[in-house]
Amino acid sequence: MNNQLLRYCARSFSSQSSDLSNKIFVVFGATGGIGSELCRRLSLHENSHIILSGRDEQKLQSLANELPQTSTTVLVADPLDPLAVEQVTSQTITSHGHLTGVANCVGSVLLKPAHTTSSDEFDIILKTNLYTSFNIIKSSVKHMMKTGGGSIVLCSSAVAGHGIPNHEAIAAAKGGISSLAKSAAATYGGKNIRVNCVAPGLTRTPMTSRITGSEAAMKASLSMHAIKRIGEPGDVASALEFFLNPENSWITGQVLAVDGGLSSVRAS
């Protein structure tokens, strides 16, 4: 994909402003199960403007229409393309003057042992998860350093810190995201830029439907969680929202497990 995929698809529903009291949020992967729930939560913030970004214009517009009381902009972009990501970020700065927070809710899942995972499969898992996170950090910090800082939040996974069979590719990608966030938090903290991660366990979204739709897979998953249920999108979105909130300005370099205890306690 190249930067031609990015198109400006909708003007904000209210006048644009560079007023620093306005909260300007960019959500990549906005139409996914977790991304859409995050957008709904951010829409409740006073003086918020949400830039909804993803690949599917129709889904983005539909989500924007669900947030009628919120000032929104839809930007279609491929997050695997660093030029497209940069255009989303720079266009946001041009229109609003600053970035309050940026979230990467782009991701994918692959459950295979290493010996049956093809090179192409491993490559796309890394690109969809780790590369998009790097592209978003790189673009965001360049602008945040000039405009007073901001918050960036990424999605890692419980499997990055807790060995589970048949997760080699996704564990490698998500582990890279956690390390990326911590290093970036150290690099840019002096510029008032916060970088954090949320690390979910199995969460019920369209992306995980092949797992959650399997009785055997669900039974195995529930047995590993101390809290005997899997996650819902709101569980993860609330943690993302917490990190993006400017009120939590002294928190950086953290990987928050939102996983029903999967990564930290043994289920009984």
Coordinates of C-alpha atoms in Angstrom, one line a residue:
M1 CA 0.0 0.0 0.0
N2 CA 1.2 3.6 -0.6
N3 CA 0.2 7.0 0.6
Q4 CA -2.5 7.3 -2.0
L5 CA -4.7 5.1 0.2
L6 CA -5.1 8.0 2.6
R7 CA -8.0 10.3 1.8
Y8 CA -9.7 13.0 3.7
C9 CA -13.3 11.7 3.9
A10 CA -15.2 13.9 6.3
R11 CA -14.9 17.4 7.8
S12 CA -15.3 17.7 11.5
F13 CA -18.9 18.3 12.7
S14 CA -17.7 21.5 14.5
S15 CA -15.3 24.2 13.7
Q16 CA -11.6 23.3 14.0
S17 CA -9.5 25.0 16.6
S18 CA -5.9 24.9 17.9
D19 CA -7.1 25.7 21.5
L20 CA -5.0 23.5 23.8
S21 CA -8.0 23.0 26.0
N22 CA -9.5 20.8 23.3
K23 CA -8.6 17.1 23.5
I24 CA -7.5 15.8 20.1
F25 CA -7.3 12.0 19.9
V26 CA -6.2 9.9 17.0
V27 CA -7.3 6.3 17.0
F28 CA -5.8 3.9 14.4
G29 CA -7.8 0.8 13.9
A30 CA -10.8 2.7 15.0
T31 CA -13.4 0.3 13.7
G32 CA -12.2 -2.9 15.4
G33 CA -13.9 -4.2 18.5
I34 CA -11.6 -2.5 20.9
G35 CA -10.9 0.6 18.8
S36 CA -14.6 1.4 18.3
E37 CA -15.3 1.0 22.0
L38 CA -12.4 3.4 22.8
C39 CA -13.8 6.0 20.4
R40 CA -17.2 5.8 22.1
R41 CA -15.5 6.4 25.5
L42 CA -13.3 9.2 24.2
S43 CA -16.4 10.8 22.7
L44 CA -17.7 11.4 26.3
H45 CA -14.7 13.7 27.1
E46 CA -15.6 17.3 27.1
N47 CA -14.2 19.4 24.2
S48 CA -12.9 16.2 22.5
H49 CA -12.3 15.7 18.8
I50 CA -11.6 12.2 17.5
I51 CA -9.8 11.3 14.3
L52 CA -11.0 7.9 13.2
S53 CA -8.5 6.1 11.1
G54 CA -8.5 2.8 9.3
R55 CA -8.7 1.1 5.9
D56 CA -12.4 0.8 5.5
E57 CA -14.1 4.1 4.7
Q58 CA -17.7 2.7 5.0
K59 CA -17.0 1.3 8.5
L60 CA -15.3 4.5 9.6
Q61 CA -18.2 6.7 8.5
S62 CA -20.7 4.3 10.2
L63 CA -18.7 4.7 13.5
A64 CA -18.6 8.5 13.1
N65 CA -22.4 8.5 12.7
E66 CA -22.7 6.7 16.0
L67 CA -21.0 9.6 17.7
P68 CA -23.3 12.4 16.7
Q69 CA -22.5 14.6 19.7
T70 CA -18.8 14.5 19.1
S71 CA -16.6 16.4 16.7
T72 CA -15.0 13.8 14.5
T73 CA -12.9 13.4 11.4
V74 CA -12.5 10.3 9.3
L75 CA -9.2 9.6 7.6
V76 CA -8.7 6.5 5.6
A77 CA -5.2 5.2 5.8
D78 CA -3.2 2.0 5.8
P79 CA -1.2 1.9 9.1
L80 CA 1.4 -0.4 7.5
D81 CA 2.4 2.5 5.3
P82 CA 4.6 5.0 7.2
L83 CA 3.8 7.7 4.8
A84 CA 0.0 7.3 5.3
V85 CA 0.5 7.3 9.0
E86 CA 2.5 10.5 8.8
Q87 CA -0.2 12.1 6.7
V88 CA -2.8 11.3 9.3
T89 CA -0.7 12.8 12.0
S90 CA 0.5 15.9 10.1
Q91 CA -3.1 16.6 8.8
T92 CA -4.3 16.5 12.4
I93 CA -1.6 18.9 13.5
T94 CA -2.5 21.2 10.6
S95 CA -6.2 21.2 11.5
H96 CA -5.9 21.3 15.3
G97 CA -2.4 22.4 16.3
H98 CA -1.7 19.6 18.7
L99 CA -2.2 16.0 19.7
T100 CA -3.6 15.0 23.1
G101 CA -3.3 11.3 22.5
V102 CA -2.8 8.6 19.9
A103 CA -3.8 5.0 20.2
N104 CA -2.9 2.0 18.0
C105 CA -5.7 -0.5 18.1
V106 CA -4.5 -2.3 14.9
G107 CA -3.7 -5.9 15.4
S108 CA -4.0 -9.5 14.3
V109 CA -3.9 -13.0 15.8
L110 CA -2.2 -16.2 14.7
L111 CA -2.3 -19.4 16.8
K112 CA 0.3 -21.8 15.4
P113 CA 3.5 -23.4 16.6
A114 CA 6.7 -22.1 15.1
H115 CA 7.3 -25.2 12.9
T116 CA 4.0 -24.8 11.1
T117 CA 4.2 -21.0 10.8
S118 CA 5.2 -19.9 7.3
S119 CA 7.6 -17.0 6.7
D120 CA 4.8 -15.0 5.1
E121 CA 2.6 -15.6 8.1
F122 CA 5.3 -14.5 10.5
D123 CA 6.0 -11.4 8.4
I124 CA 2.4 -10.2 8.3
I125 CA 2.0 -10.7 12.1
L126 CA 5.1 -8.6 12.7
K127 CA 4.0 -5.9 10.3
T128 CA 0.4 -5.7 11.4
N129 CA 1.3 -5.5 15.1
L130 CA 4.9 -4.3 15.6
Y131 CA 5.5 -2.3 12.4
T132 CA 2.3 -0.3 12.8
S133 CA 3.2 0.5 16.4
F134 CA 6.6 1.8 15.3
N135 CA 5.1 3.8 12.4
I136 CA 2.7 5.5 14.8
I137 CA 5.2 6.2 17.5
K138 CA 7.7 7.6 14.9
S139 CA 5.1 10.0 13.4
S140 CA 3.5 11.0 16.6
V141 CA 6.6 11.9 18.6
K142 CA 7.9 14.1 15.8
H143 CA 4.9 16.4 16.1
M144 CA 4.4 16.0 19.9
M145 CA 8.0 17.2 20.5
K146 CA 7.0 20.5 18.8
T147 CA 3.6 21.0 20.4
G148 CA 4.2 20.3 24.1
G149 CA 3.9 16.5 24.4
G150 CA 1.1 14.1 24.5
S151 CA 0.2 10.4 25.2
I152 CA 0.7 7.3 23.0
V153 CA -0.8 4.0 23.9
L154 CA -0.2 0.6 22.2
C155 CA -1.7 -2.8 22.5
S156 CA 0.6 -5.6 23.5
S157 CA -0.8 -8.9 24.9
A158 CA -0.7 -11.2 27.9
V159 CA 1.1 -13.8 25.8
A160 CA 4.1 -11.5 25.5
G161 CA 5.0 -12.0 29.1
H162 CA 3.4 -15.4 29.8
G163 CA 4.3 -18.4 27.8
I164 CA 1.3 -20.1 26.2
P165 CA 1.7 -22.9 23.6
N166 CA 1.2 -22.1 19.9
H167 CA 1.6 -18.4 20.2
E168 CA 5.2 -17.9 19.0
A169 CA 4.6 -15.4 16.2
I170 CA 2.1 -13.2 18.0
A171 CA 4.1 -13.4 21.3
A172 CA 7.2 -12.2 19.4
A173 CA 5.3 -9.3 17.8
K174 CA 3.5 -8.3 21.0
G175 CA 6.7 -8.6 23.1
G176 CA 8.4 -6.2 20.7
I177 CA 5.6 -3.7 21.2
S178 CA 6.0 -3.8 25.0
S179 CA 9.8 -3.2 24.6
L180 CA 9.2 -0.5 22.0
A181 CA 6.9 1.4 24.3
K182 CA 9.3 1.3 27.3
S183 CA 12.2 2.5 25.2
A184 CA 10.2 5.3 23.6
A185 CA 8.9 6.3 27.0
A186 CA 12.6 6.7 28.2
T187 CA 13.6 8.5 25.0
Y188 CA 10.8 11.1 24.9
G189 CA 9.8 11.5 28.5
G190 CA 11.8 14.7 28.7
K191 CA 9.6 16.1 26.0
N192 CA 6.5 15.5 28.0
I193 CA 5.5 12.5 25.8
R194 CA 4.1 9.5 27.6
V195 CA 4.2 6.0 26.0
N196 CA 2.3 3.1 27.6
C197 CA 0.9 -0.3 26.7
V198 CA -2.2 -2.3 27.5
A199 CA -1.7 -6.1 27.5
P200 CA -5.0 -7.9 27.1
G201 CA -5.8 -11.5 27.6
L202 CA -8.3 -13.2 25.2
T203 CA -10.9 -10.5 24.4
R204 CA -14.2 -11.1 22.6
T205 CA -13.9 -9.1 19.3
P206 CA -14.6 -9.9 15.6
M207 CA -10.8 -10.6 15.3
T208 CA -10.9 -13.4 17.9
S209 CA -14.3 -14.9 16.8
R210 CA -12.6 -18.1 15.5
I211 CA -11.4 -18.7 19.1
T212 CA -14.4 -17.5 21.0
G213 CA -16.7 -19.4 18.7
S214 CA -15.0 -22.7 19.6
E215 CA -16.4 -24.5 22.7
A216 CA -13.1 -26.3 23.2
A217 CA -11.0 -23.2 22.9
M218 CA -13.2 -21.2 25.2
K219 CA -13.2 -24.0 27.8
A220 CA -9.4 -24.1 27.7
S221 CA -9.1 -20.3 27.9
L222 CA -11.5 -19.9 30.8
S223 CA -9.5 -22.5 32.8
M224 CA -6.4 -20.3 32.5
H225 CA -8.1 -17.1 33.8
A226 CA -8.5 -16.5 37.6
I227 CA -11.5 -14.4 36.8
K228 CA -13.5 -17.1 35.0
R229 CA -14.5 -15.1 31.9
I230 CA -12.7 -13.7 28.8
G231 CA -12.4 -10.0 28.3
E232 CA -14.9 -7.7 26.6
P233 CA -13.9 -4.7 24.4
G234 CA -14.8 -2.3 27.2
D235 CA -12.4 -3.9 29.6
V236 CA -9.5 -3.1 27.3
A237 CA -10.8 0.3 26.0
S238 CA -11.2 1.6 29.5
A239 CA -7.5 1.0 30.2
L240 CA -6.5 2.6 26.9
E241 CA -8.7 5.6 27.8
F242 CA -7.0 5.8 31.2
F243 CA -3.5 6.2 29.6
L244 CA -4.7 8.7 27.0
N245 CA -6.4 10.9 29.7
P246 CA -4.2 14.0 30.3
E247 CA -5.2 13.8 34.0
N248 CA -2.8 10.8 34.2
S249 CA 0.2 12.8 33.2
W250 CA 2.7 11.1 35.5
I251 CA 2.4 7.6 34.1
T252 CA 4.7 6.4 31.4
G253 CA 6.6 3.3 30.4
Q254 CA 4.0 0.9 31.8
V255 CA 2.6 -2.3 30.5
L256 CA -0.8 -2.8 32.1
A257 CA -2.1 -6.4 32.1
V258 CA -5.9 -6.4 31.5
D259 CA -6.2 -10.2 31.4
G260 CA -8.3 -11.6 34.2
G261 CA -5.2 -12.6 36.0
L262 CA -3.8 -14.7 33.1
S263 CA -0.3 -13.4 33.3
S264 CA 0.1 -13.0 37.0
V265 CA -1.8 -15.6 39.0
R266 CA -2.6 -19.3 38.8
A267 CA -6.2 -20.1 38.2
S268 CA -7.8 -22.4 40.8

